[in-house]
Coordinates of C-alpha atoms and ligand atoms in Angstrom, one line a residue:
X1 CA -17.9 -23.8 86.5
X2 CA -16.7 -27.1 88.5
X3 CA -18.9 -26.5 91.8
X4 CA -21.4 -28.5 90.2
X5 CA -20.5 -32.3 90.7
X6 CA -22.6 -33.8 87.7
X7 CA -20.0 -32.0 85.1
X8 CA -17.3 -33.5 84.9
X9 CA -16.2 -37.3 84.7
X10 CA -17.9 -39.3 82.6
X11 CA -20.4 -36.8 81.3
X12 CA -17.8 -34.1 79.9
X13 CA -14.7 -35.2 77.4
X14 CA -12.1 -32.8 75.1
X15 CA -11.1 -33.9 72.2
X16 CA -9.1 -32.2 68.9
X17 CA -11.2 -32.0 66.0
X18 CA -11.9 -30.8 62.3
X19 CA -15.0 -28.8 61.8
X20 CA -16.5 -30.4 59.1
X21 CA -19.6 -29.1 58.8
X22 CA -22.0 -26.6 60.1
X23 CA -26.0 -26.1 60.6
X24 CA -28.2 -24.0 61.8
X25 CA -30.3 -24.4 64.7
X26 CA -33.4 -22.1 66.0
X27 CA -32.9 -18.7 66.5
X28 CA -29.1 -18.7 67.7
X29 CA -27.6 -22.0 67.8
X30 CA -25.5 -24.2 65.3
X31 CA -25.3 -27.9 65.1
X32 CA -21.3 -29.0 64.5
X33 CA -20.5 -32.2 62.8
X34 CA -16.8 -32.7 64.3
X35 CA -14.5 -35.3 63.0
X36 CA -12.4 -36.0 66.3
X37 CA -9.3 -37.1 66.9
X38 CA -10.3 -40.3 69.2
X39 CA -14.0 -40.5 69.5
X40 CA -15.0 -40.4 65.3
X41 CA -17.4 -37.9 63.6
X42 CA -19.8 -36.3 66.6
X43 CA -22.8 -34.2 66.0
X44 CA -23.0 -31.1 69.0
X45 CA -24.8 -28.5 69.3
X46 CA -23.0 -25.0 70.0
X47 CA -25.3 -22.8 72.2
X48 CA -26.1 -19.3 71.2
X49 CA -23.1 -19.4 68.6
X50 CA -24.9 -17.3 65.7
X51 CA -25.2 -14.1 68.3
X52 CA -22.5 -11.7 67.9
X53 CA -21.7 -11.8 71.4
X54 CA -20.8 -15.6 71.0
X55 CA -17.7 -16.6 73.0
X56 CA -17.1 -19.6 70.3
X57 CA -18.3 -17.4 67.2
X58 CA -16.4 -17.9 64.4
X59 CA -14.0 -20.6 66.4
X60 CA -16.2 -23.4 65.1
X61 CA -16.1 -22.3 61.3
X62 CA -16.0 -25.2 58.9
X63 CA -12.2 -26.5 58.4
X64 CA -11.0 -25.1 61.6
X65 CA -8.6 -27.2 63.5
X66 CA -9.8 -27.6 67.8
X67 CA -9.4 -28.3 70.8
X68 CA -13.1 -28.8 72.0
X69 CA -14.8 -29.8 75.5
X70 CA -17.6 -31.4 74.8
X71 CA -21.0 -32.2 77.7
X72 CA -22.6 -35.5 76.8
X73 CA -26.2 -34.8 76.1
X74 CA -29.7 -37.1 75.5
X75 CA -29.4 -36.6 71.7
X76 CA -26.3 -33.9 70.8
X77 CA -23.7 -33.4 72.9
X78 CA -22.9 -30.1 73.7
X79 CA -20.1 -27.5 72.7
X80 CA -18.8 -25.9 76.3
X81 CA -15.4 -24.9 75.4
X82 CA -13.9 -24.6 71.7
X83 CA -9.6 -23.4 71.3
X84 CA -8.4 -22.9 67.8
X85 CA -5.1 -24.9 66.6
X86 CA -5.2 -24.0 63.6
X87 CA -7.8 -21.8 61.6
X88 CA -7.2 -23.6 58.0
X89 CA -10.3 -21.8 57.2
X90 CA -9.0 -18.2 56.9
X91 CA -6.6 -19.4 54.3
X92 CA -8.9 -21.5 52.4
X93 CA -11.6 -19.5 52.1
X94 CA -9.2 -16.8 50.7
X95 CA -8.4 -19.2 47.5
X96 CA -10.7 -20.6 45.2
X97 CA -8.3 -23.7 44.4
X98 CA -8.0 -24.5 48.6
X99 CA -11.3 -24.0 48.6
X100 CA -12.9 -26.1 46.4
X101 CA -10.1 -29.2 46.9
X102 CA -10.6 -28.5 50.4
X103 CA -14.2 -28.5 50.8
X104 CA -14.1 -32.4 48.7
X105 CA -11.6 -33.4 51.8
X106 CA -14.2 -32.4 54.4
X107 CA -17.0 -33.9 52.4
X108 CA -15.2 -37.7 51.9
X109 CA -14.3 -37.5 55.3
X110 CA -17.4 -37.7 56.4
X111 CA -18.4 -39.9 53.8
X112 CA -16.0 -42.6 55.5
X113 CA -17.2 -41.7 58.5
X114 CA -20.2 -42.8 58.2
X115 CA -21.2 -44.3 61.3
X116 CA -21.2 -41.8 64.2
X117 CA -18.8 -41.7 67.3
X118 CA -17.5 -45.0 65.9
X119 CA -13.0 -43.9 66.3
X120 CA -11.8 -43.0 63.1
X121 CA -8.0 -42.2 63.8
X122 CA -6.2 -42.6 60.7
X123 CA -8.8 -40.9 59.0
X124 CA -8.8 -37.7 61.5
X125 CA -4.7 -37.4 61.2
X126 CA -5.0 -38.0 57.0
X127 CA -7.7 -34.7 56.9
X128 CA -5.3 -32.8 59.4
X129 CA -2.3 -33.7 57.5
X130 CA -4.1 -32.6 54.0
X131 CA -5.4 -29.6 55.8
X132 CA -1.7 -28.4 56.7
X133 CA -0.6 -29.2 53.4
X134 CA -2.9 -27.3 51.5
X135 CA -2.5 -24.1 53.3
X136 CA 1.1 -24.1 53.4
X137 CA 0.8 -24.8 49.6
X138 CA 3.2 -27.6 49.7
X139 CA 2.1 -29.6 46.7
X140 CA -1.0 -28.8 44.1
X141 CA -4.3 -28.8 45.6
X142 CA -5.7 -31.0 43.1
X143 CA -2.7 -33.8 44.0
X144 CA -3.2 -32.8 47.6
X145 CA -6.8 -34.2 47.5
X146 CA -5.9 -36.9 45.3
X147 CA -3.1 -38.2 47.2
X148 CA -6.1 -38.1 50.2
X149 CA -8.9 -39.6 48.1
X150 CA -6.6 -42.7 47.9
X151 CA -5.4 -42.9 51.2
X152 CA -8.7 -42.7 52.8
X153 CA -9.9 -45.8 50.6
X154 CA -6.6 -47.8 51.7
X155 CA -7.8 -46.8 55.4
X156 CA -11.0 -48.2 54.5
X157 CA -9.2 -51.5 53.3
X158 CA -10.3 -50.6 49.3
X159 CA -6.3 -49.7 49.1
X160 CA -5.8 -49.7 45.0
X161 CA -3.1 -51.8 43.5
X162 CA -0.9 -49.9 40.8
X163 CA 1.8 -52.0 40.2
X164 CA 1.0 -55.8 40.8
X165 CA -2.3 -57.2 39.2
X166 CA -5.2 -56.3 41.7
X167 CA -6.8 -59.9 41.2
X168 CA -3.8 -62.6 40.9
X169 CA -0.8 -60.4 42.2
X170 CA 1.4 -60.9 39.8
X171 CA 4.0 -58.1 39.5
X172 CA 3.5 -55.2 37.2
X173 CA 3.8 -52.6 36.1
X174 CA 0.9 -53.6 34.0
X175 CA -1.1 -51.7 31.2
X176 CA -4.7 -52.0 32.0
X177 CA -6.4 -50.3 35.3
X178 CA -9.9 -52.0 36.2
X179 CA -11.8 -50.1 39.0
X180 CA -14.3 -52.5 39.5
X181 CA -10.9 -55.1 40.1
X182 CA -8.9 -52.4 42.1
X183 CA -6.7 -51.4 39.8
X184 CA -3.9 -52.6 37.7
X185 CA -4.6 -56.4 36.0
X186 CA -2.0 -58.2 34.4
X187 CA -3.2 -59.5 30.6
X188 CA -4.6 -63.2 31.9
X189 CA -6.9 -61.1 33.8
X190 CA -8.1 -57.8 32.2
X191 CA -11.5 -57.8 31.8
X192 CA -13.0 -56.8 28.3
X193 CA -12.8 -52.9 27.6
X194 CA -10.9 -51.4 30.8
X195 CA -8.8 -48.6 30.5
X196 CA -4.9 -48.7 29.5
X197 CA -4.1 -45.4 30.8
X198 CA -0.5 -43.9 30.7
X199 CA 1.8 -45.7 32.5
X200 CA 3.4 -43.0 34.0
X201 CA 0.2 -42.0 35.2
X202 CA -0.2 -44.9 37.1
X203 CA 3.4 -44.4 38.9
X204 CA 2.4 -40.9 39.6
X205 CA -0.7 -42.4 41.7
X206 CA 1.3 -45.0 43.2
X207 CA 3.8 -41.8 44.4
X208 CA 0.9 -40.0 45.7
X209 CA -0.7 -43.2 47.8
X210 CA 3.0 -43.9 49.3
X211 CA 3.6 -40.0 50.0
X212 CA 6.5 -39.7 47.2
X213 CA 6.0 -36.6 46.3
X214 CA 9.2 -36.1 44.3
X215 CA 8.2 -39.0 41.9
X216 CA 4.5 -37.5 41.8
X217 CA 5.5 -34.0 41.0
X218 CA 8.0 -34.8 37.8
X219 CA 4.0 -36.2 36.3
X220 CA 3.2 -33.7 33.7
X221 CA -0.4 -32.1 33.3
X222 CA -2.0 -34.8 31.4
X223 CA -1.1 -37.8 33.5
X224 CA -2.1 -35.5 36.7
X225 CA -5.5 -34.8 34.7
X226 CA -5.7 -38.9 33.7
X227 CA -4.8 -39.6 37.2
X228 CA -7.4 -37.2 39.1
X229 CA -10.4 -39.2 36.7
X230 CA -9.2 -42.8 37.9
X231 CA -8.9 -41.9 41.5
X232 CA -12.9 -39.9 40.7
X233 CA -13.8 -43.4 39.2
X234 CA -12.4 -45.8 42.1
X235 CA -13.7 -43.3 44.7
X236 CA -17.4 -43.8 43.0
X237 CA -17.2 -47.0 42.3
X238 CA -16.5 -47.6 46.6
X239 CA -19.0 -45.0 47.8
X240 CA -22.4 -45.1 46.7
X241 CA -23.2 -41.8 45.5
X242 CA -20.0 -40.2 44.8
X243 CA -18.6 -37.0 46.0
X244 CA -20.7 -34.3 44.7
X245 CA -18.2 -31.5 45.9
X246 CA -15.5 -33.1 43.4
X247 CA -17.2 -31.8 40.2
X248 CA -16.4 -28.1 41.4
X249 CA -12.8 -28.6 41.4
X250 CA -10.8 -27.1 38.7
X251 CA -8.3 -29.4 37.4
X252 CA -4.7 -28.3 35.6
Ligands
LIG17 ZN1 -3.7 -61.1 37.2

């Protein structure tokens, strides 16, 4: 290592990341999809990682927080160094809950990332934060991912509007919640048949997109139930095909 001058400089970069995804690749080899803290979602392939003898081994599980050094290649870049930060895997894994709330935060993340090695910041540090939260089992899982469901649209500019009218702006709190409109309309604007869900549901979702968690917490099961559908329903209605991973998790 480092006697050879081509490695190095431009070719080689490190980077924290979120294993979001892993593949397998001929015999002994894994292809990574990384979301990374400065250069977006990356594709690399990790070199002989499936034998037992593998010096990265189970370092690049799925939900593991990095430090990686990456090699620029043709195609793939390529794993050369991988330091765990965090391994939010080991605790997820362990709980059905985590596991199925966070296996929806590493699928949407990728969903938003969407175009490769394009920077995706804010998205990278809203995974890490929900990651730390739902292994220190700060808040519900379900809200956990809720609460990053909605951020991640905002990042993506579809922020939902759960006061003020999403069309006109004039200030709520209103009744009715249009998804196709993004979110609460006021009565000139309502479109026939939308939904008039509780209002305190509605303040619960506007706690969890501002990071209130005290005023999200006091919602009781049913609005957290009510909410979890609307956020499902705005969160299809922006992404083509859905989440699939978000029917498998089990709601209060
Ligand atoms: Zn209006």
């Amino acid at each position: 290592m480092g006697r050879e001058p081509s490695i190095g400089g431009s070719r080689s970069y490190r980077d924290e990341a979120v294993v979001l995804r892993t593949a397998k690749l001929g015999e002994a080899d894994r292809i990574i999809t990384l979301l990374t803290r400065h250069g977006g979602r990356v594709r690399a392939v990790a070199k002989g990682v499936r034998r037992t003898s593998s010096r990265f081994g189970a370092r690049l599980e799925p939900f593991s927080s990095v430090d990686v050094q990456l090699h620029r290649g043709r195609t793939l870049d390529i794993v050369t160094q991988v330091e765990v930060l965090e391994p939010y895997g080991q605790v997820i894994a362990a709980d059905y809950a985590l596991y199925t709330a966070g296996h929806a935060l590493l699928e949407t993340a990728e969903r938003f990332t969407e175009v490769e090695g394009e920077a995706a910041t804010q998205q990278y540090l809203l995974l890490v934060g929900a990651l730390r939260t739902l292994t220190r089992r700060e808040h519900e899982s379900t809200m956990v991912l809720d609460a990053f469901l909605l951020r991640s649209l905002a990042v993506a500019g579809y922020a939902a509007s759960f006061v003020d009218c999403a069309r006109c702006g004039a200030p709520g709190p209103h009744r009715a919640f249009a998804v196709a409109v993004g979110g609460a309309v006021c009565p000139s604007c309502r479109p026939p048949g939308c939904a008039a869900p509780d209002p305190r549901t509605l303040q619960m979702l506007a706690a969890l997109l501002s990071g209130d968690w005290d005023v999200a917490e006091q919602a009781d099961p049913r609005c957290r139930r009510e909410g979890s559908g609307l956020v499902a329903a705005y969160l299809q209605w922006h992404l083509e095909r859905g989440i699939r991973s978000l029917r498998h998790v089990e709601r209060v």
